[in-house]
Amino acid sequence: MILGEMVAQKPKPDRFPFHSKTFNNPNMPTFPMYQVDAFADRLFEGNPAGVCVLEDWLPDAIMQAIAGENNLAETAFLVPEGDRWLIRWFTPTVEVDLCGHATLASGHALMESGLGKDRVNFLSPRSGPLSVEKRGERIYLNFPCDEVHETTPPEELTEAIGVSSMAVFQGKTDLLVLVDSEETLANIKPNMEVISRLAARGVIVSAPGRSHDFVSRFFAPQAGVPEDPVTGSAHTTLTPVWSERLGKKDLQARQISPRGGNLHCKWLDNGRVEIGGKAITFFQTTISLPD
């Protein structure tokens, strides 16, 4: 669904509906950008992401500046390559290895604009092949499972999250901390300064849910995101851990940030995980860069 369009005309049928040739200055780089609420059942929920559809890569510094200007948790940049799309993700301060909600938002934007069908294949230079597929009202990510093992809690962990942990796991980039209840999780008041000193991209804190199989929150001040509204990539870590603890592979999850969002997670037998959710376009516009 689209609430409104800042660009009045509908996308043209060619591959790039906002190609620079449609503007007075043919040398000025122009491209469409979409802002999409991912893992959102309605507008203003879930996690907003920017999606920039490019013809060729911009310089890294320009993409980082655009992400900083957007000031969203992540902005995805897409470039076509044959029958797939290359994808990279930037927070306001750094490029990251993987971002679930911005990938879901990218698939949604491509499908809605006519640049993609019900399945879109991506290739990330840092995370390999990824895909999104629309089934009914949900779009499903197909991501590799994180490499997770139980570990000794860091000395500063209790100070960082303000509560004691039941178990701690180390993923490729994040720490996962399990606490006893959804109420405990909801009442956490994180110390962002201490969290930023931990040797991790961020800290996932999770608990059994009252009406979901599990609930979570995600804190990543060291990546420029104090609390992420809904974190798809964190569920590549959460899904295998909770699947083993609950003895089931099909899981209903919710991230209980102030915006909040629902996720349908499934641990697959091939070392990958499906993460599904809804998406809503807030607006689309055109970015024009000076020469």
Tab-separated table of N, CA and C in Angstrom, residues 98-249:
chain	number	residue	atom	x	y	z
A	98	LEU	N	24.625	-7.148	6.844
A	98	LEU	CA	23.315	-7.723	6.529
A	98	LEU	C	22.242	-6.890	7.200
A	99	CYS	N	21.139	-6.681	6.506
A	99	CYS	CA	20.000	-5.978	7.099
A	99	CYS	C	18.711	-6.599	6.582
A	100	GLY	N	17.946	-7.168	7.493
A	100	GLY	CA	16.720	-7.847	7.105
A	100	GLY	C	15.612	-6.908	6.689
A	101	HIS	N	15.327	-5.911	7.534
A	101	HIS	CA	14.148	-5.087	7.241
A	101	HIS	C	14.351	-4.253	5.986
A	102	ALA	N	15.589	-3.811	5.708
A	102	ALA	CA	15.817	-3.031	4.497
A	102	ALA	C	15.804	-3.922	3.252
A	103	THR	N	16.114	-5.222	3.404
A	103	THR	CA	15.981	-6.156	2.283
A	103	THR	C	14.512	-6.433	1.996
A	104	LEU	N	13.726	-6.644	3.054
A	104	LEU	CA	12.290	-6.820	2.869
A	104	LEU	C	11.689	-5.575	2.222
A	105	ALA	N	12.107	-4.388	2.693
A	105	ALA	CA	11.624	-3.131	2.114
A	105	ALA	C	12.028	-3.013	0.650
A	106	SER	N	13.238	-3.472	0.316
A	106	SER	CA	13.711	-3.418	-1.076
A	106	SER	C	12.863	-4.301	-1.976
A	107	GLY	N	12.589	-5.527	-1.520
A	107	GLY	CA	11.735	-6.409	-2.304
A	107	GLY	C	10.359	-5.820	-2.512
A	108	HIS	N	9.802	-5.261	-1.446
A	108	HIS	CA	8.479	-4.636	-1.531
A	108	HIS	C	8.493	-3.482	-2.537
A	109	ALA	N	9.515	-2.614	-2.473
A	109	ALA	CA	9.577	-1.460	-3.371
A	109	ALA	C	9.704	-1.902	-4.830
A	110	LEU	N	10.524	-2.915	-5.085
A	110	LEU	CA	10.686	-3.399	-6.462
A	110	LEU	C	9.399	-4.028	-6.981
A	111	MET	N	8.743	-4.821	-6.143
A	111	MET	CA	7.485	-5.445	-6.560
A	111	MET	C	6.413	-4.399	-6.826
A	112	GLU	N	6.316	-3.421	-5.950
A	112	GLU	CA	5.243	-2.432	-6.075
A	112	GLU	C	5.467	-1.492	-7.253
A	113	SER	N	6.740	-1.231	-7.592
A	113	SER	CA	7.043	-0.320	-8.700
A	113	SER	C	7.032	-1.019	-10.055
A	114	GLY	N	6.895	-2.344	-10.055
A	114	GLY	CA	6.917	-3.087	-11.305
A	114	GLY	C	8.299	-3.517	-11.749
A	115	LEU	N	9.345	-3.229	-10.948
A	115	LEU	CA	10.706	-3.621	-11.296
A	115	LEU	C	11.027	-5.045	-10.843
A	116	GLY	N	10.137	-5.656	-10.078
A	116	GLY	CA	10.342	-7.017	-9.616
A	116	GLY	C	9.024	-7.761	-9.567
A	117	LYS	N	9.094	-9.093	-9.679
A	117	LYS	CA	7.895	-9.920	-9.597
A	117	LYS	C	7.715	-10.411	-8.167
A	118	ASP	N	6.982	-11.510	-7.986
A	118	ASP	CA	6.694	-11.992	-6.642
A	118	ASP	C	7.897	-12.629	-5.960
A	119	ARG	N	8.965	-12.854	-6.700
A	119	ARG	CA	10.230	-13.292	-6.111
A	119	ARG	C	11.341	-12.417	-6.664
A	120	VAL	N	12.192	-11.912	-5.769
A	120	VAL	CA	13.318	-11.072	-6.166
A	120	VAL	C	14.584	-11.671	-5.563
A	121	ASN	N	15.607	-11.841	-6.404
A	121	ASN	CA	16.887	-12.360	-5.950
A	121	ASN	C	17.883	-11.222	-5.788
A	122	PHE	N	18.597	-11.255	-4.659
A	122	PHE	CA	19.622	-10.261	-4.362
A	122	PHE	C	20.969	-10.959	-4.207
A	123	LEU	N	22.027	-10.191	-4.392
A	123	LEU	CA	23.367	-10.660	-4.060
A	123	LEU	C	24.057	-9.571	-3.252
A	124	SER	N	24.470	-9.929	-2.051
A	124	SER	CA	25.207	-9.013	-1.192
A	124	SER	C	26.693	-9.335	-1.269
A	125	PRO	N	27.552	-8.330	-1.466
A	125	PRO	CA	28.992	-8.594	-1.460
A	125	PRO	C	29.476	-9.169	-0.130
A	126	ARG	N	28.739	-8.908	0.951
A	126	ARG	CA	29.175	-9.351	2.282
A	126	ARG	C	28.435	-10.581	2.792
A	127	SER	N	27.220	-10.830	2.297
A	127	SER	CA	26.413	-11.931	2.845
A	127	SER	C	25.960	-12.941	1.805
A	128	GLY	N	26.365	-12.768	0.545
A	128	GLY	CA	26.049	-13.760	-0.465
A	128	GLY	C	24.641	-13.642	-1.008
A	129	PRO	N	24.109	-14.753	-1.583
A	129	PRO	CA	22.787	-14.711	-2.210
A	129	PRO	C	21.661	-14.643	-1.183
A	130	LEU	N	20.695	-13.783	-1.452
A	130	LEU	CA	19.520	-13.591	-0.608
A	130	LEU	C	18.311	-13.520	-1.532
A	131	SER	N	17.136	-13.782	-0.986
A	131	SER	CA	15.936	-13.650	-1.811
A	131	SER	C	14.766	-13.206	-0.960
A	132	VAL	N	13.781	-12.613	-1.618
A	132	VAL	CA	12.507	-12.290	-0.981
A	132	VAL	C	11.404	-12.839	-1.877
A	133	GLU	N	10.338	-13.309	-1.251
A	133	GLU	CA	9.225	-13.897	-1.998
A	133	GLU	C	7.910	-13.485	-1.362
A	134	LYS	N	6.996	-13.029	-2.167
A	134	LYS	CA	5.684	-12.609	-1.674
A	134	LYS	C	4.740	-13.797	-1.640
A	135	ARG	N	4.119	-14.045	-0.474
A	135	ARG	CA	3.119	-15.089	-0.310
A	135	ARG	C	1.947	-14.495	0.451
A	136	GLY	N	0.862	-14.275	-0.241
A	136	GLY	CA	-0.281	-13.622	0.385
A	136	GLY	C	0.069	-12.203	0.765
A	137	GLU	N	-0.188	-11.827	2.000
A	137	GLU	CA	0.079	-10.456	2.449
A	137	GLU	C	1.509	-10.276	2.950
A	138	ARG	N	2.245	-11.374	3.133
A	138	ARG	CA	3.586	-11.286	3.691
A	138	ARG	C	4.657	-11.425	2.612
A	139	ILE	N	5.800	-10.821	2.895
A	139	ILE	CA	7.004	-11.020	2.101
A	139	ILE	C	7.988	-11.778	2.979
A	140	TYR	N	8.582	-12.839	2.404
A	140	TYR	CA	9.490	-13.691	3.173
A	140	TYR	C	10.928	-13.505	2.707
A	141	LEU	N	11.804	-13.248	3.667
A	141	LEU	CA	13.234	-13.244	3.429
A	141	LEU	C	13.747	-14.674	3.525
A	142	ASN	N	14.720	-15.014	2.708
A	142	ASN	CA	15.434	-16.284	2.834
A	142	ASN	C	16.897	-15.944	3.062
A	143	PHE	N	17.341	-16.102	4.330
A	143	PHE	CA	18.669	-15.675	4.752
A	143	PHE	C	19.449	-16.859	5.323
A	144	PRO	N	20.776	-16.795	5.288
A	144	PRO	CA	21.563	-17.815	5.978
A	144	PRO	C	21.419	-17.682	7.490
A	145	CYS	N	21.334	-18.821	8.192
A	145	CYS	CA	21.327	-18.788	9.658
A	145	CYS	C	22.653	-18.247	10.166
A	146	ASP	N	22.588	-17.568	11.276
A	146	ASP	CA	23.801	-17.099	11.931
A	146	ASP	C	24.566	-18.295	12.504
A	147	GLU	N	25.860	-18.104	12.713
A	147	GLU	CA	26.687	-19.101	13.406
A	147	GLU	C	26.688	-18.739	14.881
A	148	VAL	N	25.972	-19.515	15.681
A	148	VAL	CA	25.700	-19.144	17.072
A	148	VAL	C	26.243	-20.204	18.021
A	149	HIS	N	26.867	-19.765	19.095
A	149	HIS	CA	27.287	-20.687	20.148
A	149	HIS	C	27.136	-20.011	21.498
A	150	GLU	N	26.835	-20.812	22.522
A	150	GLU	CA	26.700	-20.262	23.872
A	150	GLU	C	28.072	-19.832	24.370
A	151	THR	N	28.096	-18.730	25.129
A	151	THR	CA	29.367	-18.154	25.549
A	151	THR	C	29.266	-17.616	26.969
A	152	THR	N	30.401	-17.273	27.532
A	152	THR	CA	30.449	-16.656	28.859
A	152	THR	C	30.033	-15.195	28.745
A	153	PRO	N	29.158	-14.720	29.618
A	153	PRO	CA	28.729	-13.318	29.537
A	153	PRO	C	29.901	-12.357	29.721
A	154	PRO	N	29.993	-11.324	28.899
A	154	PRO	CA	31.021	-10.302	29.124
A	154	PRO	C	30.855	-9.646	30.492
A	155	GLU	N	31.952	-9.187	31.064
A	155	GLU	CA	31.923	-8.623	32.413
A	155	GLU	C	30.952	-7.449	32.534
A	156	GLU	N	30.846	-6.644	31.492
A	156	GLU	CA	30.027	-5.435	31.552
A	156	GLU	C	28.574	-5.663	31.138
A	157	LEU	N	28.178	-6.917	30.874
A	157	LEU	CA	26.855	-7.161	30.302
A	157	LEU	C	25.727	-6.741	31.238
A	158	THR	N	25.812	-7.114	32.508
A	158	THR	CA	24.737	-6.754	33.444
A	158	THR	C	24.607	-5.248	33.562
A	159	GLU	N	25.735	-4.552	33.589
A	159	GLU	CA	25.696	-3.089	33.623
A	159	GLU	C	25.093	-2.532	32.339
A	160	ALA	N	25.352	-3.212	31.231
A	160	ALA	CA	24.879	-2.720	29.935
A	160	ALA	C	23.369	-2.792	29.811
A	161	ILE	N	22.759	-3.897	30.277
A	161	ILE	CA	21.310	-4.050	30.091
A	161	ILE	C	20.527	-3.928	31.392
A	162	GLY	N	21.211	-3.921	32.531
A	162	GLY	CA	20.545	-3.652	33.804
A	162	GLY	C	19.826	-4.835	34.419
A	163	VAL	N	19.919	-6.028	33.825
A	163	VAL	CA	19.277	-7.216	34.386
A	163	VAL	C	20.224	-8.398	34.215
A	164	SER	N	20.008	-9.446	34.998
A	164	SER	CA	20.824	-10.648	34.871
A	164	SER	C	20.309	-11.506	33.717
A	165	SER	N	21.196	-12.312	33.161
A	165	SER	CA	20.845	-13.115	31.998
A	165	SER	C	20.673	-14.585	32.371
A	166	MET	N	19.822	-15.280	31.599
A	166	MET	CA	19.661	-16.724	31.742
A	166	MET	C	20.696	-17.472	30.908
A	167	ALA	N	21.027	-16.924	29.751
A	167	ALA	CA	22.020	-17.524	28.858
A	167	ALA	C	22.484	-16.448	27.884
A	168	VAL	N	23.722	-16.601	27.392
A	168	VAL	CA	24.298	-15.651	26.450
A	168	VAL	C	24.885	-16.428	25.281
A	169	PHE	N	24.619	-15.954	24.062
A	169	PHE	CA	25.108	-16.597	22.852
A	169	PHE	C	25.884	-15.570	22.024
A	170	GLN	N	26.916	-16.045	21.350
A	170	GLN	CA	27.700	-15.206	20.452
A	170	GLN	C	27.375	-15.573	19.015
A	171	GLY	N	26.921	-14.603	18.248
A	171	GLY	CA	26.731	-14.802	16.822
A	171	GLY	C	27.902	-14.235	16.052
A	172	LYS	N	27.748	-14.177	14.739
A	172	LYS	CA	28.831	-13.654	13.904
A	172	LYS	C	29.149	-12.212	14.252
A	173	THR	N	28.106	-11.411	14.485
A	173	THR	CA	28.335	-9.991	14.767
A	173	THR	C	27.659	-9.507	16.050
A	174	ASP	N	26.697	-10.248	16.568
A	174	ASP	CA	25.896	-9.766	17.696
A	174	ASP	C	25.979	-10.709	18.893
A	175	LEU	N	25.716	-10.153	20.075
A	175	LEU	CA	25.482	-10.947	21.270
A	175	LEU	C	23.981	-11.152	21.430
A	176	LEU	N	23.581	-12.346	21.824
A	176	LEU	CA	22.187	-12.650	22.133
A	176	LEU	C	22.097	-12.986	23.614
A	177	VAL	N	21.255	-12.260	24.315
A	177	VAL	CA	21.080	-12.434	25.760
A	177	VAL	C	19.645	-12.865	26.016
A	178	LEU	N	19.453	-13.972	26.707
A	178	LEU	CA	18.117	-14.430	27.079
A	178	LEU	C	17.809	-14.015	28.504
A	179	VAL	N	16.621	-13.455	28.709
A	179	VAL	CA	16.149	-13.099	30.045
A	179	VAL	C	14.858	-13.857	30.327
A	180	ASP	N	14.368	-13.751	31.571
A	180	ASP	CA	13.349	-14.695	32.034
A	180	ASP	C	11.938	-14.447	31.524
A	181	SER	N	11.580	-13.200	31.183
A	181	SER	CA	10.183	-12.943	30.840
A	181	SER	C	10.046	-11.731	29.934
A	182	GLU	N	8.897	-11.639	29.274
A	182	GLU	CA	8.590	-10.480	28.444
A	182	GLU	C	8.531	-9.209	29.283
A	183	GLU	N	8.023	-9.320	30.501
A	183	GLU	CA	7.955	-8.147	31.388
A	183	GLU	C	9.352	-7.626	31.705
A	184	THR	N	10.283	-8.538	32.017
A	184	THR	CA	11.666	-8.125	32.274
A	184	THR	C	12.249	-7.427	31.058
A	185	LEU	N	12.025	-8.009	29.895
A	185	LEU	CA	12.548	-7.432	28.653
A	185	LEU	C	11.976	-6.041	28.409
A	186	ALA	N	10.676	-5.882	28.582
A	186	ALA	CA	10.025	-4.598	28.319
A	186	ALA	C	10.539	-3.498	29.243
A	187	ASN	N	10.957	-3.875	30.438
A	187	ASN	CA	11.376	-2.884	31.440
A	187	ASN	C	12.869	-2.576	31.396
A	188	ILE	N	13.608	-3.199	30.502
A	188	ILE	CA	15.045	-2.931	30.405
A	188	ILE	C	15.292	-1.481	30.019
A	189	LYS	N	16.211	-0.853	30.743
A	189	LYS	CA	16.674	0.502	30.425
A	189	LYS	C	18.164	0.394	30.115
A	190	PRO	N	18.501	0.229	28.852
A	190	PRO	CA	19.886	-0.071	28.491
A	190	PRO	C	20.824	1.113	28.724
A	191	ASN	N	22.061	0.797	29.054
A	191	ASN	CA	23.123	1.792	29.165
A	191	ASN	C	23.865	1.796	27.829
A	192	MET	N	23.520	2.753	26.978
A	192	MET	CA	24.052	2.754	25.616
A	192	MET	C	25.565	2.946	25.595
A	193	GLU	N	26.086	3.707	26.530
A	193	GLU	CA	27.537	3.918	26.561
A	193	GLU	C	28.268	2.603	26.820
A	194	VAL	N	27.754	1.804	27.750
A	194	VAL	CA	28.392	0.521	28.055
A	194	VAL	C	28.200	-0.454	26.895
A	195	ILE	N	26.991	-0.493	26.323
A	195	ILE	CA	26.746	-1.383	25.188
A	195	ILE	C	27.703	-1.069	24.042
A	196	SER	N	27.962	0.203	23.800
A	196	SER	CA	28.839	0.589	22.684
A	196	SER	C	30.271	0.118	22.884
A	197	ARG	N	30.645	-0.242	24.120
A	197	ARG	CA	31.998	-0.735	24.378
A	197	ARG	C	32.123	-2.250	24.205
A	198	LEU	N	31.002	-2.948	24.074
A	198	LEU	CA	31.049	-4.398	23.918
A	198	LEU	C	31.555	-4.769	22.529
A	199	ALA	N	32.207	-5.903	22.430
A	199	ALA	CA	32.789	-6.353	21.161
A	199	ALA	C	31.725	-7.020	20.299
A	200	ALA	N	30.801	-6.225	19.794
A	200	ALA	CA	29.696	-6.732	18.983
A	200	ALA	C	29.093	-5.588	18.196
A	201	ARG	N	28.444	-5.922	17.076
A	201	ARG	CA	27.684	-4.907	16.345
A	201	ARG	C	26.567	-4.363	17.211
A	202	GLY	N	25.933	-5.282	17.978
A	202	GLY	CA	24.825	-4.899	18.839
A	202	GLY	C	24.481	-6.024	19.790
A	203	VAL	N	23.486	-5.761	20.631
A	203	VAL	CA	23.048	-6.732	21.632
A	203	VAL	C	21.563	-7.010	21.419
A	204	ILE	N	21.248	-8.284	21.173
A	204	ILE	CA	19.864	-8.748	21.097
A	204	ILE	C	19.488	-9.260	22.478
A	205	VAL	N	18.371	-8.793	23.007
A	205	VAL	CA	17.865	-9.327	24.273
A	205	VAL	C	16.505	-9.944	23.988
A	206	SER	N	16.283	-11.165	24.474
A	206	SER	CA	15.078	-11.908	24.094
A	206	SER	C	14.535	-12.685	25.277
A	207	ALA	N	13.238	-12.992	25.186
A	207	ALA	CA	12.549	-13.710	26.265
A	207	ALA	C	11.381	-14.487	25.679
A	208	PRO	N	10.857	-15.470	26.410
A	208	PRO	CA	9.609	-16.105	25.990
A	208	PRO	C	8.492	-15.065	25.940
A	209	GLY	N	7.616	-15.180	24.948
A	209	GLY	CA	6.540	-14.209	24.807
A	209	GLY	C	5.255	-14.672	25.456
A	210	ARG	N	4.411	-13.700	25.799
A	210	ARG	CA	3.097	-14.042	26.365
A	210	ARG	C	2.157	-14.552	25.275
A	211	SER	N	2.169	-13.902	24.115
A	211	SER	CA	1.291	-14.327	23.019
A	211	SER	C	2.066	-14.657	21.746
A	212	HIS	N	3.395	-14.691	21.837
A	212	HIS	CA	4.277	-15.092	20.745
A	212	HIS	C	5.255	-16.124	21.289
A	213	ASP	N	5.867	-16.879	20.384
A	213	ASP	CA	6.855	-17.863	20.837
A	213	ASP	C	8.033	-17.186	21.532
A	214	PHE	N	8.457	-16.040	20.994
A	214	PHE	CA	9.496	-15.267	21.676
A	214	PHE	C	9.368	-13.804	21.277
A	215	VAL	N	9.926	-12.958	22.116
A	215	VAL	CA	9.948	-11.512	21.873
A	215	VAL	C	11.395	-11.043	22.025
A	216	SER	N	11.694	-9.866	21.495
A	216	SER	CA	13.081	-9.395	21.529
A	216	SER	C	13.142	-7.879	21.459
A	217	ARG	N	14.340	-7.368	21.789
A	217	ARG	CA	14.721	-5.979	21.534
A	217	ARG	C	16.162	-6.005	21.028
A	218	PHE	N	16.562	-4.943	20.311
A	218	PHE	CA	17.903	-4.923	19.732
A	218	PHE	C	18.513	-3.541	19.917
A	219	PHE	N	19.722	-3.521	20.498
A	219	PHE	CA	20.431	-2.273	20.789
A	219	PHE	C	21.773	-2.267	20.062
A	220	ALA	N	22.025	-1.214	19.261
A	220	ALA	CA	23.270	-1.144	18.485
A	220	ALA	C	23.789	0.285	18.392
A	221	PRO	N	24.087	0.920	19.536
A	221	PRO	CA	24.582	2.303	19.466
A	221	PRO	C	25.904	2.415	18.726
A	222	GLN	N	26.725	1.342	18.744
A	222	GLN	CA	27.999	1.392	18.037
A	222	GLN	C	27.830	1.406	16.527
A	223	ALA	N	26.634	1.056	16.046
A	223	ALA	CA	26.327	1.124	14.612
A	223	ALA	C	25.434	2.320	14.287
A	224	GLY	N	25.264	3.225	15.234
A	224	GLY	CA	24.447	4.409	15.011
A	224	GLY	C	22.967	4.182	15.190
A	225	VAL	N	22.563	3.050	15.825
A	225	VAL	CA	21.147	2.713	16.014
A	225	VAL	C	20.939	2.342	17.490
A	226	PRO	N	20.605	3.305	18.345
A	226	PRO	CA	20.461	2.986	19.772
A	226	PRO	C	19.507	1.827	20.046
A	227	GLU	N	18.254	1.934	19.583
A	227	GLU	CA	17.346	0.782	19.612
A	227	GLU	C	16.671	0.664	18.261
A	228	ASP	N	16.851	-0.485	17.630
A	228	ASP	CA	16.278	-0.713	16.311
A	228	ASP	C	14.820	-1.133	16.473
A	229	PRO	N	13.898	-0.552	15.704
A	229	PRO	CA	12.482	-0.906	15.874
A	229	PRO	C	12.180	-2.378	15.619
A	230	VAL	N	12.630	-2.912	14.470
A	230	VAL	CA	12.455	-4.335	14.146
A	230	VAL	C	13.670	-4.755	13.321
A	231	THR	N	14.323	-5.839	13.730
A	231	THR	CA	15.612	-6.206	13.155
A	231	THR	C	15.531	-7.587	12.517
A	232	GLY	N	15.374	-7.625	11.195
A	232	GLY	CA	15.277	-8.909	10.513
A	232	GLY	C	16.515	-9.754	10.692
A	233	SER	N	17.718	-9.143	10.554
A	233	SER	CA	18.954	-9.917	10.638
A	233	SER	C	19.139	-10.541	12.013
A	234	ALA	N	18.646	-9.898	13.065
A	234	ALA	CA	18.761	-10.480	14.407
A	234	ALA	C	18.009	-11.800	14.505
A	235	HIS	N	16.999	-11.967	13.669
A	235	HIS	CA	16.208	-13.198	13.731
A	235	HIS	C	16.892	-14.365	13.018
A	236	THR	N	18.005	-14.118	12.324
A	236	THR	CA	18.831	-15.225	11.861
A	236	THR	C	19.599	-15.839	13.024
A	237	THR	N	19.761	-15.064	14.096
A	237	THR	CA	20.366	-15.560	15.334
A	237	THR	C	19.302	-16.123	16.264
A	238	LEU	N	18.197	-15.402	16.404
A	238	LEU	CA	17.133	-15.800	17.324
A	238	LEU	C	16.443	-17.099	16.904
A	239	THR	N	16.198	-17.266	15.614
A	239	THR	CA	15.390	-18.414	15.162
A	239	THR	C	16.013	-19.757	15.514
A	240	PRO	N	17.287	-20.024	15.197
A	240	PRO	CA	17.837	-21.335	15.570
A	240	PRO	C	17.902	-21.556	17.075
A	241	VAL	N	18.185	-20.495	17.839
A	241	VAL	CA	18.261	-20.650	19.297
A	241	VAL	C	16.901	-21.008	19.874
A	242	TRP	N	15.850	-20.266	19.489
A	242	TRP	CA	14.521	-20.543	20.039
A	242	TRP	C	13.932	-21.826	19.455
A	243	SER	N	14.268	-22.162	18.218
A	243	SER	CA	13.794	-23.425	17.650
A	243	SER	C	14.288	-24.603	18.489
A	244	GLU	N	15.555	-24.562	18.870
A	244	GLU	CA	16.105	-25.644	19.679
A	244	GLU	C	15.514	-25.654	21.081
A	245	ARG	N	15.320	-24.476	21.665
A	245	ARG	CA	14.801	-24.412	23.039
A	245	ARG	C	13.327	-24.818	23.112
A	246	LEU	N	12.560	-24.505	22.066
A	246	LEU	CA	11.125	-24.796	22.089
A	246	LEU	C	10.770	-26.083	21.364
A	247	GLY	N	11.717	-26.656	20.641
A	247	GLY	CA	11.449	-27.902	19.929
A	247	GLY	C	10.501	-27.749	18.760
A	248	LYS	N	10.553	-26.606	18.082
A	248	LYS	CA	9.698	-26.352	16.928
A	248	LYS	C	10.445	-25.457	15.954
A	249	LYS	N	10.145	-25.600	14.664
A	249	LYS	CA	10.854	-24.832	13.652
A	249	LYS	C	10.050	-23.657	13.119
